[in-house]
Amino acid sequence: GAGVSQSPSNKVTEKGKDVELRCDPISGHTALYWYRQSLGQGLEFLIYFQGNSAPDKSGLPSDRFSAERTGGSVSTLTIQRTQQEDSAVYLCASSWRVTNTGELFFGEGSRLTVL
Amino acid sequence: DQQVKQNSPSLSVQEGRISILNCDYTNSMFDYFLWYKKYPAEGPTFLISISSIKDKNEDGRFTVFLNKSAKHLSLHIVPSQPGDSAVYFCAAAGSSNTGKLIFGQGTTLQVKP
């Protein structure tokens, strides 16, 4: 498809387990972002990647969270030893370049539920 | 510390009337503001934006107004249509060109036929 693709769309896991969420950005987009939306909250910035530059990880809530982007395309967000407060919709977005003025193209999100 | 606030969780208007969604911010360093629209089970989609050097930007039925002295922006939808029913998020960005948008909590708009 032409849009940002995320998988899985839904993930239910037990507290303490590790999870991986995948994002396939729009072809040709050099910037990739991860946000999350907890229940009743706005979107919270987690991390972004721009080309081959070092990622900005300033939004990651703890060291249990990590992300990588291989080959400048697909990205994986990993949450280790999940906690109930990690339950949220994790949204990936991409854009032509890192920008504050252009639009971000979001995927449909991965809904994570930690029991 | 909520830097971008949407104080109305929901709004209901009649089809054909004006919808006004409000957003307040605290950081005077923000220099770009955006509105995103989100339908259930879909990702947010960009709607309209405004630079801090402007006070109004219009795109069809959608107009965004920025009042920098009040640190307030609003989105006007005229005329409102049932298909506009969605969650609307305002977002703000600083000058560091990082794509790190600060989002409000969202306002759910319902347009009744």
Tab-separated table of C-alpha atoms in Angstrom:
chain	number	residue	atom	x	y	z
A	1	GLY	CA	0.000	0.000	0.000
A	2	ALA	CA	0.965	3.639	-0.303
A	3	GLY	CA	0.518	4.568	3.349
A	4	VAL	CA	2.407	3.957	6.572
A	5	SER	CA	1.948	0.344	7.592
A	6	GLN	CA	2.093	-0.858	11.195
A	7	SER	CA	1.952	-4.325	12.705
A	8	PRO	CA	0.508	-5.871	14.701
A	9	SER	CA	-2.682	-3.834	14.809
A	10	ASN	CA	-3.476	-5.291	18.213
A	11	LYS	CA	-1.224	-6.896	20.789
A	12	VAL	CA	-2.221	-8.276	24.164
A	13	THR	CA	0.621	-9.316	26.410
A	14	GLU	CA	1.301	-10.198	30.005
A	15	LYS	CA	3.144	-7.871	32.325
A	16	GLY	CA	6.865	-8.499	32.169
A	17	LYS	CA	6.943	-9.765	28.591
A	18	ASP	CA	8.825	-8.041	25.766
A	19	VAL	CA	6.980	-6.746	22.700
A	20	GLU	CA	8.064	-5.546	19.275
A	21	LEU	CA	6.046	-3.183	17.125
A	22	ARG	CA	6.866	-2.692	13.475
A	23	CYS	CA	6.504	0.306	11.182
A	24	ASP	CA	6.943	0.415	7.422
A	25	PRO	CA	7.020	4.077	6.329
A	26	ILE	CA	5.954	5.567	3.030
A	27	SER	CA	8.548	4.815	0.386
A	28	GLY	CA	10.983	7.689	-0.029
A	29	HIS	CA	10.205	9.321	3.314
A	30	THR	CA	13.449	9.973	5.129
A	31	ALA	CA	12.007	10.896	8.526
A	32	LEU	CA	10.227	8.422	10.787
A	33	TYR	CA	8.557	9.134	14.120
A	34	TRP	CA	7.018	7.125	16.928
A	35	TYR	CA	4.262	8.574	19.072
A	36	ARG	CA	1.914	6.970	21.548
A	37	GLN	CA	-1.574	7.813	22.702
A	38	SER	CA	-2.647	6.651	26.110
A	39	LEU	CA	-6.343	6.502	26.974
A	40	GLY	CA	-7.838	10.000	27.098
A	41	GLN	CA	-4.540	11.663	26.297
A	42	GLY	CA	-3.029	13.417	23.351
A	43	LEU	CA	-0.242	12.012	21.268
A	44	GLU	CA	3.099	11.829	23.051
A	45	PHE	CA	6.355	12.025	21.086
A	46	LEU	CA	8.710	9.090	21.666
A	47	ILE	CA	11.526	9.083	19.106
A	48	TYR	CA	12.405	10.120	15.571
A	49	PHE	CA	14.858	9.060	12.911
A	50	GLN	CA	16.172	11.222	10.083
A	51	GLY	CA	18.235	9.538	7.432
A	52	ASN	CA	21.524	8.270	8.818
A	53	SER	CA	21.647	10.750	11.682
A	54	ALA	CA	21.556	9.622	15.283
A	55	PRO	CA	17.932	9.300	16.421
A	56	ASP	CA	16.382	11.746	18.868
A	57	LYS	CA	15.360	9.503	21.757
A	58	SER	CA	14.381	12.290	24.114
A	59	GLY	CA	10.743	11.218	24.338
A	60	LEU	CA	11.311	7.598	25.369
A	61	PRO	CA	9.755	7.224	28.836
A	62	SER	CA	12.259	4.732	30.222
A	63	ASP	CA	15.216	2.562	29.269
A	64	ARG	CA	12.801	-0.317	28.703
A	65	PHE	CA	11.923	1.394	25.433
A	66	SER	CA	14.185	1.254	22.394
A	67	ALA	CA	13.812	1.613	18.665
A	68	GLU	CA	15.861	0.987	15.594
A	69	ARG	CA	15.519	1.716	11.948
A	70	THR	CA	17.224	-0.649	9.566
A	71	GLY	CA	18.385	0.437	6.147
A	72	GLY	CA	16.686	3.780	6.513
A	73	SER	CA	13.273	2.192	6.078
A	74	VAL	CA	11.489	-0.203	8.431
A	75	SER	CA	11.531	0.620	12.131
A	76	THR	CA	10.949	-1.554	15.181
A	77	LEU	CA	9.919	-0.222	18.587
A	78	THR	CA	10.781	-2.634	21.391
A	79	ILE	CA	9.361	-2.498	24.880
A	80	GLN	CA	11.071	-4.748	27.398
A	81	ARG	CA	9.483	-6.045	30.590
A	82	THR	CA	6.172	-4.426	29.768
A	83	GLN	CA	4.154	-2.715	32.488
A	84	GLN	CA	0.445	-1.947	32.602
A	85	GLU	CA	1.130	1.753	32.117
A	86	ASP	CA	2.648	0.901	28.720
A	87	SER	CA	-0.849	0.120	27.452
A	88	ALA	CA	-1.547	2.611	24.653
A	89	VAL	CA	-1.873	2.985	20.920
A	90	TYR	CA	1.579	3.304	19.401
A	91	LEU	CA	1.550	5.417	16.253
A	92	CYS	CA	4.234	5.601	13.638
A	93	ALA	CA	4.497	8.480	11.180
A	94	SER	CA	6.783	9.425	8.339
A	95	SER	CA	7.535	12.511	6.289
A	96	TRP	CA	9.780	13.590	3.452
A	97	ARG	CA	12.169	15.203	5.893
A	98	VAL	CA	12.298	16.202	9.489
A	99	THR	CA	10.164	19.272	9.652
A	100	ASN	CA	8.018	21.338	11.907
A	101	THR	CA	6.136	22.835	9.035
A	102	GLY	CA	5.177	19.850	6.958
A	103	GLU	CA	2.602	17.233	7.672
A	104	LEU	CA	3.266	13.868	9.203
A	105	PHE	CA	1.671	10.813	7.654
A	106	PHE	CA	0.481	8.483	10.382
A	107	GLY	CA	-0.192	4.779	10.317
A	108	GLU	CA	-3.261	3.260	11.918
A	109	GLY	CA	-1.370	2.389	15.065
A	110	SER	CA	-0.642	-0.690	17.132
A	111	ARG	CA	-2.886	-1.050	20.160
A	112	LEU	CA	-0.921	-2.569	23.029
A	113	THR	CA	-2.706	-3.973	26.061
A	114	VAL	CA	-0.605	-5.160	28.988
A	115	LEU	CA	-2.509	-7.380	31.393
B	1	ASP	CA	3.076	20.268	32.420
B	2	GLN	CA	0.607	20.373	29.554
B	3	GLN	CA	2.052	22.811	27.029
B	4	VAL	CA	-0.858	22.451	24.613
B	5	LYS	CA	-4.362	22.246	26.003
B	6	GLN	CA	-7.730	21.560	24.480
B	7	ASN	CA	-10.091	22.259	27.342
B	8	SER	CA	-13.252	21.020	25.657
B	9	PRO	CA	-13.283	17.226	25.402
B	10	SER	CA	-16.333	17.279	23.149
B	11	LEU	CA	-18.445	19.522	20.958
B	12	SER	CA	-21.768	18.902	19.261
B	13	VAL	CA	-23.114	21.080	16.449
B	14	GLN	CA	-25.892	20.900	13.895
B	15	GLU	CA	-25.089	20.219	10.266
B	16	GLY	CA	-24.603	23.453	8.349
B	17	ARG	CA	-23.628	25.470	11.409
B	18	ILE	CA	-20.152	26.613	12.419
B	19	SER	CA	-17.889	24.414	14.533
B	20	ILE	CA	-15.264	26.192	16.614
B	21	LEU	CA	-12.540	24.145	18.257
B	22	ASN	CA	-10.173	25.857	20.653
B	23	CYS	CA	-6.620	25.291	21.736
B	24	ASP	CA	-4.368	27.091	24.224
B	25	TYR	CA	-0.622	26.853	24.588
B	26	THR	CA	1.893	28.023	27.142
B	27	ASN	CA	5.223	28.069	25.329
B	28	SER	CA	5.829	31.327	23.474
B	29	MET	CA	8.669	29.653	21.564
B	30	PHE	CA	6.246	27.606	19.496
B	31	ASP	CA	6.318	28.957	15.975
B	32	TYR	CA	4.130	26.579	14.028
B	33	PHE	CA	0.730	25.138	14.797
B	34	LEU	CA	-1.157	22.315	13.149
B	35	TRP	CA	-4.543	20.647	13.354
B	36	TYR	CA	-4.973	16.922	12.831
B	37	LYS	CA	-8.195	14.992	12.451
B	38	LYS	CA	-8.650	11.406	13.600
B	39	TYR	CA	-11.383	8.906	12.820
B	40	PRO	CA	-11.780	5.795	15.008
B	41	ALA	CA	-9.283	3.030	14.260
B	42	GLU	CA	-7.352	5.279	11.890
B	43	GLY	CA	-4.222	7.319	12.288
B	44	PRO	CA	-4.445	11.112	12.534
B	45	THR	CA	-4.443	13.005	9.246
B	46	PHE	CA	-3.137	16.500	8.720
B	47	LEU	CA	-5.816	19.117	8.252
B	48	ILE	CA	-4.384	22.634	8.286
B	49	SER	CA	-1.469	24.578	9.746
B	50	ILE	CA	-0.428	28.127	10.537
B	51	SER	CA	2.884	29.844	11.067
B	52	SER	CA	3.333	32.175	14.019
B	53	ILE	CA	3.940	35.052	11.620
B	54	LYS	CA	0.336	34.829	10.484
B	55	ASP	CA	-2.932	35.219	12.307
B	56	LYS	CA	-5.205	33.404	9.874
B	57	ASN	CA	-4.996	30.584	7.371
B	58	GLU	CA	-7.917	29.377	5.318
B	59	ASP	CA	-8.408	26.193	3.325
B	60	GLY	CA	-11.887	25.644	1.982
B	61	ARG	CA	-14.294	25.130	4.849
B	62	PHE	CA	-11.465	25.177	7.401
B	63	THR	CA	-9.910	28.302	8.882
B	64	VAL	CA	-7.364	28.471	11.661
B	65	PHE	CA	-6.957	31.643	13.699
B	66	LEU	CA	-3.928	32.404	15.846
B	67	ASN	CA	-3.884	34.947	18.678
B	68	LYS	CA	-0.276	35.045	19.855
B	69	SER	CA	-0.841	37.535	22.646
B	70	ALA	CA	-3.436	35.223	24.150
B	71	LYS	CA	-1.511	32.076	23.188
B	72	HIS	CA	-4.697	30.764	21.666
B	73	LEU	CA	-5.669	29.221	18.381
B	74	SER	CA	-8.958	28.052	17.022
B	75	LEU	CA	-10.229	25.977	14.131
B	76	HIS	CA	-13.426	27.050	12.427
B	77	ILE	CA	-15.350	24.660	10.207
B	78	VAL	CA	-18.054	26.272	8.096
B	79	PRO	CA	-20.429	24.780	7.158
B	80	SER	CA	-20.074	21.694	9.340
B	81	GLN	CA	-20.896	18.337	7.760
B	82	PRO	CA	-21.635	14.946	9.376
B	83	GLY	CA	-18.416	13.614	7.827
B	84	ASP	CA	-16.497	16.121	9.939
B	85	SER	CA	-17.377	14.103	13.045
B	86	ALA	CA	-14.005	13.020	14.420
B	87	VAL	CA	-11.434	13.798	17.088
B	88	TYR	CA	-9.479	16.979	16.382
B	89	PHE	CA	-6.002	17.471	17.795
B	90	CYS	CA	-4.084	20.695	17.795
B	91	ALA	CA	-0.311	20.451	17.798
B	92	ALA	CA	2.550	22.882	18.193
B	93	ALA	CA	6.178	22.869	17.160
B	94	GLY	CA	9.232	24.908	18.015
B	95	SER	CA	11.956	26.286	15.807
B	96	SER	CA	14.412	23.421	16.118
B	97	ASN	CA	13.027	21.616	13.090
B	98	THR	CA	12.771	18.235	14.716
B	99	GLY	CA	9.244	17.110	13.977
B	100	LYS	CA	8.606	16.800	17.690
B	101	LEU	CA	5.024	17.947	17.798
B	102	ILE	CA	3.368	18.680	21.117
B	103	PHE	CA	-0.246	17.581	20.908
B	104	GLY	CA	-3.306	18.598	22.867
B	105	GLN	CA	-5.654	16.004	24.332
B	106	GLY	CA	-8.119	16.262	21.474
B	107	THR	CA	-11.719	17.409	21.072
B	108	THR	CA	-14.398	15.042	19.817
B	109	LEU	CA	-16.654	16.813	17.338
B	110	GLN	CA	-20.081	15.440	16.557
B	111	VAL	CA	-21.987	17.008	13.690
B	112	LYS	CA	-25.643	16.060	13.806
B	113	PRO	CA	-27.611	15.733	10.544
